[in-house]
XYZ file of C-alpha atoms in Angstrom:
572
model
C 18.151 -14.378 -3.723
C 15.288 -14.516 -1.917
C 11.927 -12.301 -1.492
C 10.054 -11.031 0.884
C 11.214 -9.069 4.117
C 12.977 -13.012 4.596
C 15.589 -11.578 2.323
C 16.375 -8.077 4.195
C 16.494 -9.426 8.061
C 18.679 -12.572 6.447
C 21.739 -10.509 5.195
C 23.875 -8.083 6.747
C 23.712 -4.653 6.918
C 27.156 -4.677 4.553
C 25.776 -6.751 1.997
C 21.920 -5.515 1.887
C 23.776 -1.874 1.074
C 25.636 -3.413 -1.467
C 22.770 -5.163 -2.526
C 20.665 -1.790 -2.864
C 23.819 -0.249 -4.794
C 23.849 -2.447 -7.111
C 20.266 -2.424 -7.391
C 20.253 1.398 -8.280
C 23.532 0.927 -11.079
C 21.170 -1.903 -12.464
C 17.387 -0.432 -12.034
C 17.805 2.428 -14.389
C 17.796 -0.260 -17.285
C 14.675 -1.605 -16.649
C 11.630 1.690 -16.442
C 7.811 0.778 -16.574
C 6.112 4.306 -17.519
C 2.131 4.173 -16.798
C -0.279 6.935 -16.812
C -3.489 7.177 -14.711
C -5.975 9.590 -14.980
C -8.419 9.651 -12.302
C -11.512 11.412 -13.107
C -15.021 10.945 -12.568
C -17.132 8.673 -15.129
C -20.664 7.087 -15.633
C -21.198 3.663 -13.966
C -24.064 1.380 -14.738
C -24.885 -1.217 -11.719
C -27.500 -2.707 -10.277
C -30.102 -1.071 -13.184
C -28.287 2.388 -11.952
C -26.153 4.633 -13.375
C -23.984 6.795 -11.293
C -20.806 9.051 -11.911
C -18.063 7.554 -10.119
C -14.327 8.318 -9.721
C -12.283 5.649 -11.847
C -8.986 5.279 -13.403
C -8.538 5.601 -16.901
C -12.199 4.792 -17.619
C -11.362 1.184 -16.420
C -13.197 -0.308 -13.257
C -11.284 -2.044 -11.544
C -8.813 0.121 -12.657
C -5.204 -1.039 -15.219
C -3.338 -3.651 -14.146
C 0.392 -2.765 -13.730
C 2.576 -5.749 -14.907
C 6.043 -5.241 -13.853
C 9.303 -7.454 -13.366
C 11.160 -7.890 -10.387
C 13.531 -5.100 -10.308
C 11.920 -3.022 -12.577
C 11.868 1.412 -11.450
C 8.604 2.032 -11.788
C 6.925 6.093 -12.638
C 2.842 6.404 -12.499
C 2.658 9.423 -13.994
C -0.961 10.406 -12.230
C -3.309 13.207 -12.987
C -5.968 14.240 -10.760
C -9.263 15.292 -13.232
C -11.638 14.418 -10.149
C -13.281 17.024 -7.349
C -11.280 15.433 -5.111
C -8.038 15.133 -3.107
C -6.919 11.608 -4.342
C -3.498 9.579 -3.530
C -2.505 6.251 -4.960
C -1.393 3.590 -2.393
C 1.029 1.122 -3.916
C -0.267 -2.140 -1.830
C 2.190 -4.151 -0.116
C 5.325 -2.635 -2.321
C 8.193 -2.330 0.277
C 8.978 1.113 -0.808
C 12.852 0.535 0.018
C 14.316 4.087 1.242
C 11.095 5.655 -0.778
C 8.152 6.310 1.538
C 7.465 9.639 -0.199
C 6.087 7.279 -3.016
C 3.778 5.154 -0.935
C 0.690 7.396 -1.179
C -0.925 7.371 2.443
C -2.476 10.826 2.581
C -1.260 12.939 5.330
C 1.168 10.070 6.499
C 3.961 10.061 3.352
C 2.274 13.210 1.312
C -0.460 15.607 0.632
C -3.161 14.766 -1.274
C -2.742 15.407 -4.891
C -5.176 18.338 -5.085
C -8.107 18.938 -7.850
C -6.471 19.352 -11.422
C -3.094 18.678 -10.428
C -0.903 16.013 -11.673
C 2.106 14.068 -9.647
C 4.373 11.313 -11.068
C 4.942 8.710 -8.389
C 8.547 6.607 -8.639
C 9.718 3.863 -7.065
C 11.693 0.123 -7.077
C 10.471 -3.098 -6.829
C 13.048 -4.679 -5.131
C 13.130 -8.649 -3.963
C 9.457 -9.111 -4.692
C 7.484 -11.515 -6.827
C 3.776 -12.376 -6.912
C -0.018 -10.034 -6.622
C -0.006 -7.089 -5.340
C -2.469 -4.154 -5.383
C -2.720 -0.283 -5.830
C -5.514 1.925 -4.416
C -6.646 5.544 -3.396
C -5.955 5.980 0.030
C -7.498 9.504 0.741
C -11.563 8.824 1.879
C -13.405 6.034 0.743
C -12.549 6.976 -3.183
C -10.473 3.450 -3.044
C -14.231 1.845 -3.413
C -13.891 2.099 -6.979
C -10.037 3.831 -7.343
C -7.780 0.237 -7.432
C -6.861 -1.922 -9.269
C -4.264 -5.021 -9.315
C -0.115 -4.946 -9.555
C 1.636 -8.149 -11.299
C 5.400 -8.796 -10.204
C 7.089 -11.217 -12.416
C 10.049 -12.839 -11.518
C 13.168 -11.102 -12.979
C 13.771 -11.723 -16.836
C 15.336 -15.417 -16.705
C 13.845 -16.566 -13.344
C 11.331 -19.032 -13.024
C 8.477 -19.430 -10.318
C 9.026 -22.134 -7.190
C 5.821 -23.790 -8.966
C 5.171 -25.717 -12.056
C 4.133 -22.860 -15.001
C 0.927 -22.362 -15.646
C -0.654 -22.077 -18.785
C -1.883 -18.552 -18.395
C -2.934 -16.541 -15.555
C -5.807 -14.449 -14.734
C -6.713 -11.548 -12.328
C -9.932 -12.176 -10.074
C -10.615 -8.634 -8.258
C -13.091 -8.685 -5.045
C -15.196 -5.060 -4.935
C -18.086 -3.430 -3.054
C -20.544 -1.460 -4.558
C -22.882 0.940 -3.107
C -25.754 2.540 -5.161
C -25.004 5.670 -3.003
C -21.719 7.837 -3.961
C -19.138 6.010 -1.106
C -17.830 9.568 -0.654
C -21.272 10.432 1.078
C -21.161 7.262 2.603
C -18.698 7.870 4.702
C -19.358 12.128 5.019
C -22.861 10.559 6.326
C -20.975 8.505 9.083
C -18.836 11.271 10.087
C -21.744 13.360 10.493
C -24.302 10.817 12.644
C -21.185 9.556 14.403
C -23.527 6.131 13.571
C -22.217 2.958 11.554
C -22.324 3.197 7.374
C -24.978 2.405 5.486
C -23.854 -1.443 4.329
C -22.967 -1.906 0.362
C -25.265 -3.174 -1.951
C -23.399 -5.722 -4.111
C -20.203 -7.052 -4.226
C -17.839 -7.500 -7.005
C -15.678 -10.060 -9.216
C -13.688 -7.675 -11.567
C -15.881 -5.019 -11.682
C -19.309 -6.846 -12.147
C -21.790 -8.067 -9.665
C -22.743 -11.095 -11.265
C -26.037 -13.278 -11.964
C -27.621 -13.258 -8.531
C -28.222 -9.593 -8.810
C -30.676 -7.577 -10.661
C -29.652 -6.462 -13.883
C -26.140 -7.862 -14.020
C -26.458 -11.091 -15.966
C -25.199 -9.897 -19.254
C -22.079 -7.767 -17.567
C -20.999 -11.107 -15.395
C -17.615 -11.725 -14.949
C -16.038 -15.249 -17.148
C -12.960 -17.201 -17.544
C -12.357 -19.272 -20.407
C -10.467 -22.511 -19.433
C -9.468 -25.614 -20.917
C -10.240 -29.020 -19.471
C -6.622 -30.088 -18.306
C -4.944 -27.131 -17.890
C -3.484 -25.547 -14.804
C -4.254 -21.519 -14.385
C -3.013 -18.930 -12.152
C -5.526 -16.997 -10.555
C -3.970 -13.808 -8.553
C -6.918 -12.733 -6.458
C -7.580 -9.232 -4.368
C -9.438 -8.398 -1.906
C -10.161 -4.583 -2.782
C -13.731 -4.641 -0.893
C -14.104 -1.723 1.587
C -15.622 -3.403 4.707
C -15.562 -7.116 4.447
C -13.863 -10.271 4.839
C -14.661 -12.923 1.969
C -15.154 -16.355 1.636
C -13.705 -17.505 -2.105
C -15.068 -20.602 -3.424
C -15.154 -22.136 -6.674
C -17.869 -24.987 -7.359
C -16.586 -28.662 -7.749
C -13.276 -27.500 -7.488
C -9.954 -27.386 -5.354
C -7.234 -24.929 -5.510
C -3.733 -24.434 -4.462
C -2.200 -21.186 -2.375
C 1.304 -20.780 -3.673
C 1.884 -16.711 -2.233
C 0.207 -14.827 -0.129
C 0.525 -10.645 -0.551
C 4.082 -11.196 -2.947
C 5.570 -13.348 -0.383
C 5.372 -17.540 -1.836
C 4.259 -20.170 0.624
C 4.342 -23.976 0.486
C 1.532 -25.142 -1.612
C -1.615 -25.708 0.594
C -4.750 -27.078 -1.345
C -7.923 -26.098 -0.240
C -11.405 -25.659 -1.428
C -12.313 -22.375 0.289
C -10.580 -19.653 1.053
C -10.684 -16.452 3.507
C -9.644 -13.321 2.254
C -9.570 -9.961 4.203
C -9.465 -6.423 3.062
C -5.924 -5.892 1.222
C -5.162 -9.161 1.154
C -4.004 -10.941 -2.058
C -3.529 -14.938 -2.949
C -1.961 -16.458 -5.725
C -3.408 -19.794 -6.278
C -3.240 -22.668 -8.996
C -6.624 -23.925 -10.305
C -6.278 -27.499 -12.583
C -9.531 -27.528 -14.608
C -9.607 -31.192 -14.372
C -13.578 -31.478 -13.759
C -16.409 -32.371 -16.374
C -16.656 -29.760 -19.349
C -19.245 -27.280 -18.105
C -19.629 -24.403 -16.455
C -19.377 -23.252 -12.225
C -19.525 -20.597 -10.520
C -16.968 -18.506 -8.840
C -18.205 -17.018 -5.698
C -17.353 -14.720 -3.019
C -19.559 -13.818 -0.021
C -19.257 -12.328 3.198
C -16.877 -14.060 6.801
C -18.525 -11.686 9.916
C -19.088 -12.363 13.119
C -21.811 -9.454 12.800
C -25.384 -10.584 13.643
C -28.049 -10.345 10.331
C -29.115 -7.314 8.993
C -25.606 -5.139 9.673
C -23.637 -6.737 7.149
C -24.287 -7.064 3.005
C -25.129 -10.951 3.447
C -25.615 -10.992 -0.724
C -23.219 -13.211 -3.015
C -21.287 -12.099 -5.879
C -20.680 -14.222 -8.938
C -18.362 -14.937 -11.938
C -18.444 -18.007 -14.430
C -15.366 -20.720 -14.678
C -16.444 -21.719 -18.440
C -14.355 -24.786 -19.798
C -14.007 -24.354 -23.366
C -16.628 -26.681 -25.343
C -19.601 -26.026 -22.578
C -22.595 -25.224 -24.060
C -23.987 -21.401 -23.712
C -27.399 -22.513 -21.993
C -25.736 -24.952 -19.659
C -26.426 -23.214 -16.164
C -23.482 -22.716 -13.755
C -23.566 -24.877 -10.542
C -22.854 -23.575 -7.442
C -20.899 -23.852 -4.557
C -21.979 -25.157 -1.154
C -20.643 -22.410 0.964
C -20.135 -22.491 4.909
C -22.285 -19.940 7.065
C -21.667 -16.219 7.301
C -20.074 -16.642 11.044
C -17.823 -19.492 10.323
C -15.237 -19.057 12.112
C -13.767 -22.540 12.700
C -13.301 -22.839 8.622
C -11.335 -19.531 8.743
C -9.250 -20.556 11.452
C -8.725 -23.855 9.924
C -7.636 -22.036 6.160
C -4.741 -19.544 8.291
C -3.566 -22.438 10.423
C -2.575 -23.997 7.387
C -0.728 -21.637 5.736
C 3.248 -21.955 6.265
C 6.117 -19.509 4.293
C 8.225 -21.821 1.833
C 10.788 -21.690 3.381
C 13.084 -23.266 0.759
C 16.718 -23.257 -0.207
C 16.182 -21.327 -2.919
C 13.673 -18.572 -0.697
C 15.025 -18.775 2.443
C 13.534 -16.927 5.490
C 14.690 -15.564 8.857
C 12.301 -15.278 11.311
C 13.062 -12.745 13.831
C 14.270 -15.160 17.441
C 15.584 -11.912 19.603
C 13.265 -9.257 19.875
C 14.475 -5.984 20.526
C 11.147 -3.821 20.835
C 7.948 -5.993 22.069
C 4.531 -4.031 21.870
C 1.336 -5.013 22.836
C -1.829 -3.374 20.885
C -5.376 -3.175 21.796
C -7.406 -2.882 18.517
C -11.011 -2.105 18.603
C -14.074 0.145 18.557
C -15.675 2.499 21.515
C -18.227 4.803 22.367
C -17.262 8.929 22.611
C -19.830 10.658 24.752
C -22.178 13.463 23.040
C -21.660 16.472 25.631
C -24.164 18.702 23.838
C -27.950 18.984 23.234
C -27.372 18.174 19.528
C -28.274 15.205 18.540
C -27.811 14.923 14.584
C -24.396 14.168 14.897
C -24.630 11.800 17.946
C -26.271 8.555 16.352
C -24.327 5.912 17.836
C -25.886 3.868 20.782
C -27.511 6.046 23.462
C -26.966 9.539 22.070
C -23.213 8.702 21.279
C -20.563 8.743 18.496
C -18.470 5.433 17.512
C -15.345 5.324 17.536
C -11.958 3.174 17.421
C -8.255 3.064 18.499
C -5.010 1.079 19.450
C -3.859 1.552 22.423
C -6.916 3.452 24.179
C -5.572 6.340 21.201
C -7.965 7.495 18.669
C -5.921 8.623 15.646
C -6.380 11.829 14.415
C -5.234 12.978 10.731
C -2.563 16.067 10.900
C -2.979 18.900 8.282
C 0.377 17.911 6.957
C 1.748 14.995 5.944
C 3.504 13.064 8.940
C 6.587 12.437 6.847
C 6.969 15.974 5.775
C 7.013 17.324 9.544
C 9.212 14.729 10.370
C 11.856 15.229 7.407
C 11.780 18.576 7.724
C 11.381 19.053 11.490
C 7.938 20.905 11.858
C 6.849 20.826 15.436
C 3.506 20.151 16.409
C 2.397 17.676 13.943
C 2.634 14.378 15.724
C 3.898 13.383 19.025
C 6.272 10.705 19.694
C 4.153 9.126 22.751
C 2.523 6.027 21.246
C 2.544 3.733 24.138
C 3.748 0.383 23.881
C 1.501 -1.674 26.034
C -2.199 -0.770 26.837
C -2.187 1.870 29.512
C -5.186 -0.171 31.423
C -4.844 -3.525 31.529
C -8.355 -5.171 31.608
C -10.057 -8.235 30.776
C -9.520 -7.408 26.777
C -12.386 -10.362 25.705
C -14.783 -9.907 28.563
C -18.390 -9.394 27.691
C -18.769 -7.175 30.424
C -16.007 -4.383 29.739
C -16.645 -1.404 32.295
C -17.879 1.284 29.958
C -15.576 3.671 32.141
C -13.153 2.072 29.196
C -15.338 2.759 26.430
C -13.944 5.888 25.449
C -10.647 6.462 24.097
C -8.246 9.828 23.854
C -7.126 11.290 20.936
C -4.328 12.351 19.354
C -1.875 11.963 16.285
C 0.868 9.682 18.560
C 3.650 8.055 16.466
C 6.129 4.779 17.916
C 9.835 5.458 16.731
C 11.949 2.613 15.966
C 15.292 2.235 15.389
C 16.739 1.238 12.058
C 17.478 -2.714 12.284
C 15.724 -3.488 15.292
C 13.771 -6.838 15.415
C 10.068 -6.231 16.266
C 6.928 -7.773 17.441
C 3.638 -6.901 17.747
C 0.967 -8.170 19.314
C -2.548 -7.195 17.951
C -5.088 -7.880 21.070
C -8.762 -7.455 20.004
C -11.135 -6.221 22.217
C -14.731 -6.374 22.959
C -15.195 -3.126 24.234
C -18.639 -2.114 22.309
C -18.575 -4.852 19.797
C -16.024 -7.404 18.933
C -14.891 -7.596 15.881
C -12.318 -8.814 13.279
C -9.641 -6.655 12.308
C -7.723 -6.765 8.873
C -4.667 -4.974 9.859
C -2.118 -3.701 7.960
C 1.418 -2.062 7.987
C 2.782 -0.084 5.311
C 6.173 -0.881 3.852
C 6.746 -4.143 5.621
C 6.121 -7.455 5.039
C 5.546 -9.469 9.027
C 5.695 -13.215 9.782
C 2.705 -14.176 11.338
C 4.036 -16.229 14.099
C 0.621 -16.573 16.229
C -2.768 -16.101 16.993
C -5.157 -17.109 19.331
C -8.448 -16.985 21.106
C -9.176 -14.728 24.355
C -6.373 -12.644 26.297
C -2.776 -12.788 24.955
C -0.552 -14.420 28.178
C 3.055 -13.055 27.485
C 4.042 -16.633 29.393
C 2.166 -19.359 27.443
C 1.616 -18.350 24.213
C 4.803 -17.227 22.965
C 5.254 -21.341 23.410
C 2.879 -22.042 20.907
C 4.649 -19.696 18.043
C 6.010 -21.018 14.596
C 8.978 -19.092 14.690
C 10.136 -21.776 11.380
C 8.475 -21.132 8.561
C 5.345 -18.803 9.559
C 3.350 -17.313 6.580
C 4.655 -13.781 5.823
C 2.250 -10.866 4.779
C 1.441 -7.237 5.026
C -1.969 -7.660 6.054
C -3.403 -9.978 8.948
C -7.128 -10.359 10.158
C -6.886 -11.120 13.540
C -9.413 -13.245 15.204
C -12.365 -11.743 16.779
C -12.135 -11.869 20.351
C -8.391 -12.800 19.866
C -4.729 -12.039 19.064
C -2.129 -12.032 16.668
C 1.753 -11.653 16.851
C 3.774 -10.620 14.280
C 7.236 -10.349 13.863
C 9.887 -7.993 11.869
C 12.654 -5.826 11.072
C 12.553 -2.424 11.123
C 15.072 -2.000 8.112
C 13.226 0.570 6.023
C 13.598 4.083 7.182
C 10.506 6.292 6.920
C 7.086 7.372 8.239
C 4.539 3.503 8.173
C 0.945 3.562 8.821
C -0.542 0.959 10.734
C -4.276 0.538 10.371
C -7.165 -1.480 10.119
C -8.290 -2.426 6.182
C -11.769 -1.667 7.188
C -12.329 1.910 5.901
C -14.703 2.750 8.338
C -12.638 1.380 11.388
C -10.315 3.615 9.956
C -12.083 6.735 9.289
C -12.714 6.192 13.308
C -9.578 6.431 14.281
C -7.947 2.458 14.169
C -4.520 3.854 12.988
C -1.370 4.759 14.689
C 2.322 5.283 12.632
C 5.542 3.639 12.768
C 8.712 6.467 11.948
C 11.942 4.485 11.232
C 15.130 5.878 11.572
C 17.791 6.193 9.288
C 20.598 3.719 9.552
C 24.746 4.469 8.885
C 25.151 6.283 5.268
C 22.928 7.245 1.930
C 21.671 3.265 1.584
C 20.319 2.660 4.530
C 18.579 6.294 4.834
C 15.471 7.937 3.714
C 15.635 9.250 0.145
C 15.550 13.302 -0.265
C 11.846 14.282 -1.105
C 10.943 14.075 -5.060
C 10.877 18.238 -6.106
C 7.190 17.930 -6.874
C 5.636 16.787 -3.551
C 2.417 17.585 -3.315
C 1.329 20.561 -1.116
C -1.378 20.599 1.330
């Protein structure tokens, strides 16, 4: 069997519902129960303490470790003073979007002292992936990592390693992130840039007052670890580097690629990597670091460096770490070079089908804009010129309904959403120009959904723009894994470029940064039924609107249809 939306767009439509039958006769068998408790708690950083919201008093929060095909229940109780969901990263949510935990998409928010038990299958999926709040900016320190093992008797496509360690990526702000972003809703400005960033939880040496909290990893000279790294950070891309040595990508968000070794590594927002680290250099100790890929000019970015220690057993404690030689903030030829060489496996044993006929083609402008200010207040018109920032796909500026998308749509409540997301840009323009007319700078809005129907092949193209400011754009879909069969620099040419694609054995994902000033093309099958958000992994982007929603329809029978909502749902 393989994993990975390879192994849904392979079979047929007969044999993935018998598949998902026998899955749910089997599944019952094999429960994981976890409880999280999300409440507020005292956080000492950067010679601070603040109360902030947390998960079981851990930050980063548990790690789930679960088995392919295991049902999994997160019992989840809400002791915070505010509306929280949990997002289950990257899990496919087969026939159960009511469990994926996008506020007002799949549910309401699970209010202020109540409790809600999330449940749902992991089903054909092995690797790192990642769970986090997705109501507000309380994911900033509500996440945490999720572990997929292959099924009991299954092996990995890689040699074993001798143990394994989780390696999350954070930003910290000294200010509550809550206010952080109610501050950039209210100047209509950009947000205040973090402070720090993270390696599990800790800052590291090259701040003040986090020596003694930094981050280590015990290793032994000639063994081979497996590091599955996240990329929970709220506004930034990240350079990943560990001093004097190489590693090796083996998956890529629960989806395993050919082994690419590399010394560096880019990882957006929501990302995850699994990679294979031989400590096969002199016994000592070196730095793990992770700083900041923008194409952002100096002084609107957090341009610091966080730290953790690689410590090979036998070191001595007052050896100093050495560290990395790292490439510049903007550089952009060293990311390009790190995606271009990452490939799906592709193997006999993990086969993949790349979509070749596409039955719904859509091209998307991402990027930000400029609404005009229309009265003689100012205090919520800080943007550029007396203005407000703002984003969108498609010239559409997403607006959150009062009720969960899903719910109006399941239950057929007019008035929510309208079905009118367009397909291509409704202007075209020169997307890349420096000189966009500002007649273009400002978008509508509107809460505009694309329907799809069940089985059909898919591709999207995500066109940046440099309307305002250009930027790079983490984007992700929920409850699909894509191919990522292009990308380039400038305008996307419908003629050319489609030349150009690897439609063989492209990486596969669920989140893509696509290149600033540039475009990406991704490929899929609609084959899960529900209510997706699409949306930019930069929190801000999103809280300005750099979302839009994919509603699936059902297929023939029970299997290939939407699950009946859980009796508890949460009520707005």
């Amino acid at each position: 069997m393989s994993l990975c939306s390879g192994y849904f767009s392979m079979v047929s439509s007969v044999v993935l519902l018998t598949f998902l039958a026998l899955f749910d006769a089997s599944a019952r068998a094999h429960v994981h129960h976890s409880t999280f408790v999300i409440e507020s708690t005292p956080i000492t950083r950067l010679c601070q303490t603040h109360s902030r919201v947390i998960v079981n008093g851990e930050f980063p929060g548990p790690t789930l470790y679960v088995h392919n095909g295991d049902s999994v229940r997160v019992k989840t109780i809400n002791k915070s003073n505010y509306n929280a969901t949990i997002h289950w990263h990257g899990v496919r949510q087969i026939r159960t979007a009511w469990a994926d935990g996008a506020g007002y998409i799949t549910q309401c928010p699970i209010q202020a002292g109540v409790k809600y038990t999330y449940k749902f299958r992991i089903i054909a999926q092995e690797g790192t992936l990642w769970w986090h709040a997705h109501v507000s900016w309380l994911r900033a320190t509500v996440h945490g990592a999720i572990v997929i093992y292959p099924k009991k008797g299954s092996s990995y496509p890689f040699p074993q390693p001798y143990s394994e360690f989780p390696i999350v990526l954070g930003e910290w702000w000294n200010k509550d992130p809550e206010a952080v972003e109610r501050l950039l809703i209210q100047t209509g400005s950009a947000p205040n840039i973090s402070d720090a960033f993270l390696i599990n939880g800790q800052p590291g040496d090259l701040y003040s007052c986090s020596k003694s909290g930094t981050t280590k990893i015990s290793v032994q000279r000639g063994k081979m670890y497996l590091l599955r790294i996240v990329n929970a950070a709220v506004n930034n891309h990240l350079f990943f580097k560990i001093a004097s040595h190489n590693f090796t990508v083996v998956a890529l968000d629960a989806c395993y690629t050919k082994p690419y070794t590399t010394d560096i590594m880019l990882i957006t927002p929501g990302q995850t990597a699994d990679v294979l680290l031989t400590a096969n250099q002199a016994i000592a100790k070196y730095y793990i670091v992770a700083n900041v890929y923008t194409t952002q000019s100096i002084g609107f970015f957090d341009n610091t460096t966080t730290t953790a220690i690689l410590s090979y057993v036998g070191s001595h404690s007052s050896t100093t770490p050495s560290l990395p030689q790292f490439p510049t903030y903007n550089d952009t030829a060293t990311v390009t070079k790190f995606n271009k060489g990452l490939r799906s496996l592709a193997s006999k044993e993990h086969p993949i089908e790349v979509p070749q006929n596409i039955d719904e083609k859509l091209l998307i402008t991402i990027g930000l804009g400029l609404f005009p200010c229309r009265t003689n207040v100012t205090t919520n018109c800080q943007g550029p010129n007396n203005t407000r920032v703002t984003a969108s796909m498609n010239n559409v500026s997403f607006v959150l309904p009062d009720i969960a998308i899903l719910q109006a749509y399941y239950f057929g409540i007019n008035g929510v959403f309208t079905t009118d997301f367009p397909s291509n840009p409704p202007i075209v323009f020169n997307y890349t120009s420096d000189n966009i007319p500002r007649s273009l700078w400002s978008p509508i809005t509107g809460t505009k959904v694309k329907v799809l129907n069940y089985n059909a092949t898919v591709q999207v193209v995500f066109q940046a723009t440099n309307i305002f400011q250009p930027d790079d754009h983490p984007m992700h879909i929920h409850g699909y894994d894509f191919y990522v069969v292009g990308e380039g620099f400038g305008n996307y040419n419908a003629r050319t470029d489609p030349l150009t694609f690897n439609l063989v054995d492209p990486p596969e994902r669920n989140t893509v940064g696509v290149p600033v000033g540039g475009w990406t093309a991704i490929r899929f099958k609609a084959d899960n039924p529900g209510v997706w958000f699409v949306h930019c992994h930069f929190d801000d982007h999103l809280t300005w609107g750099l979302n839009m929603v994919f509603v699936v329809k059902n297929g023939n029978g029970n299997l290939a249809s939407l699950e009946k909502p859980p009796p508890k749902l949460p009520k707005c």
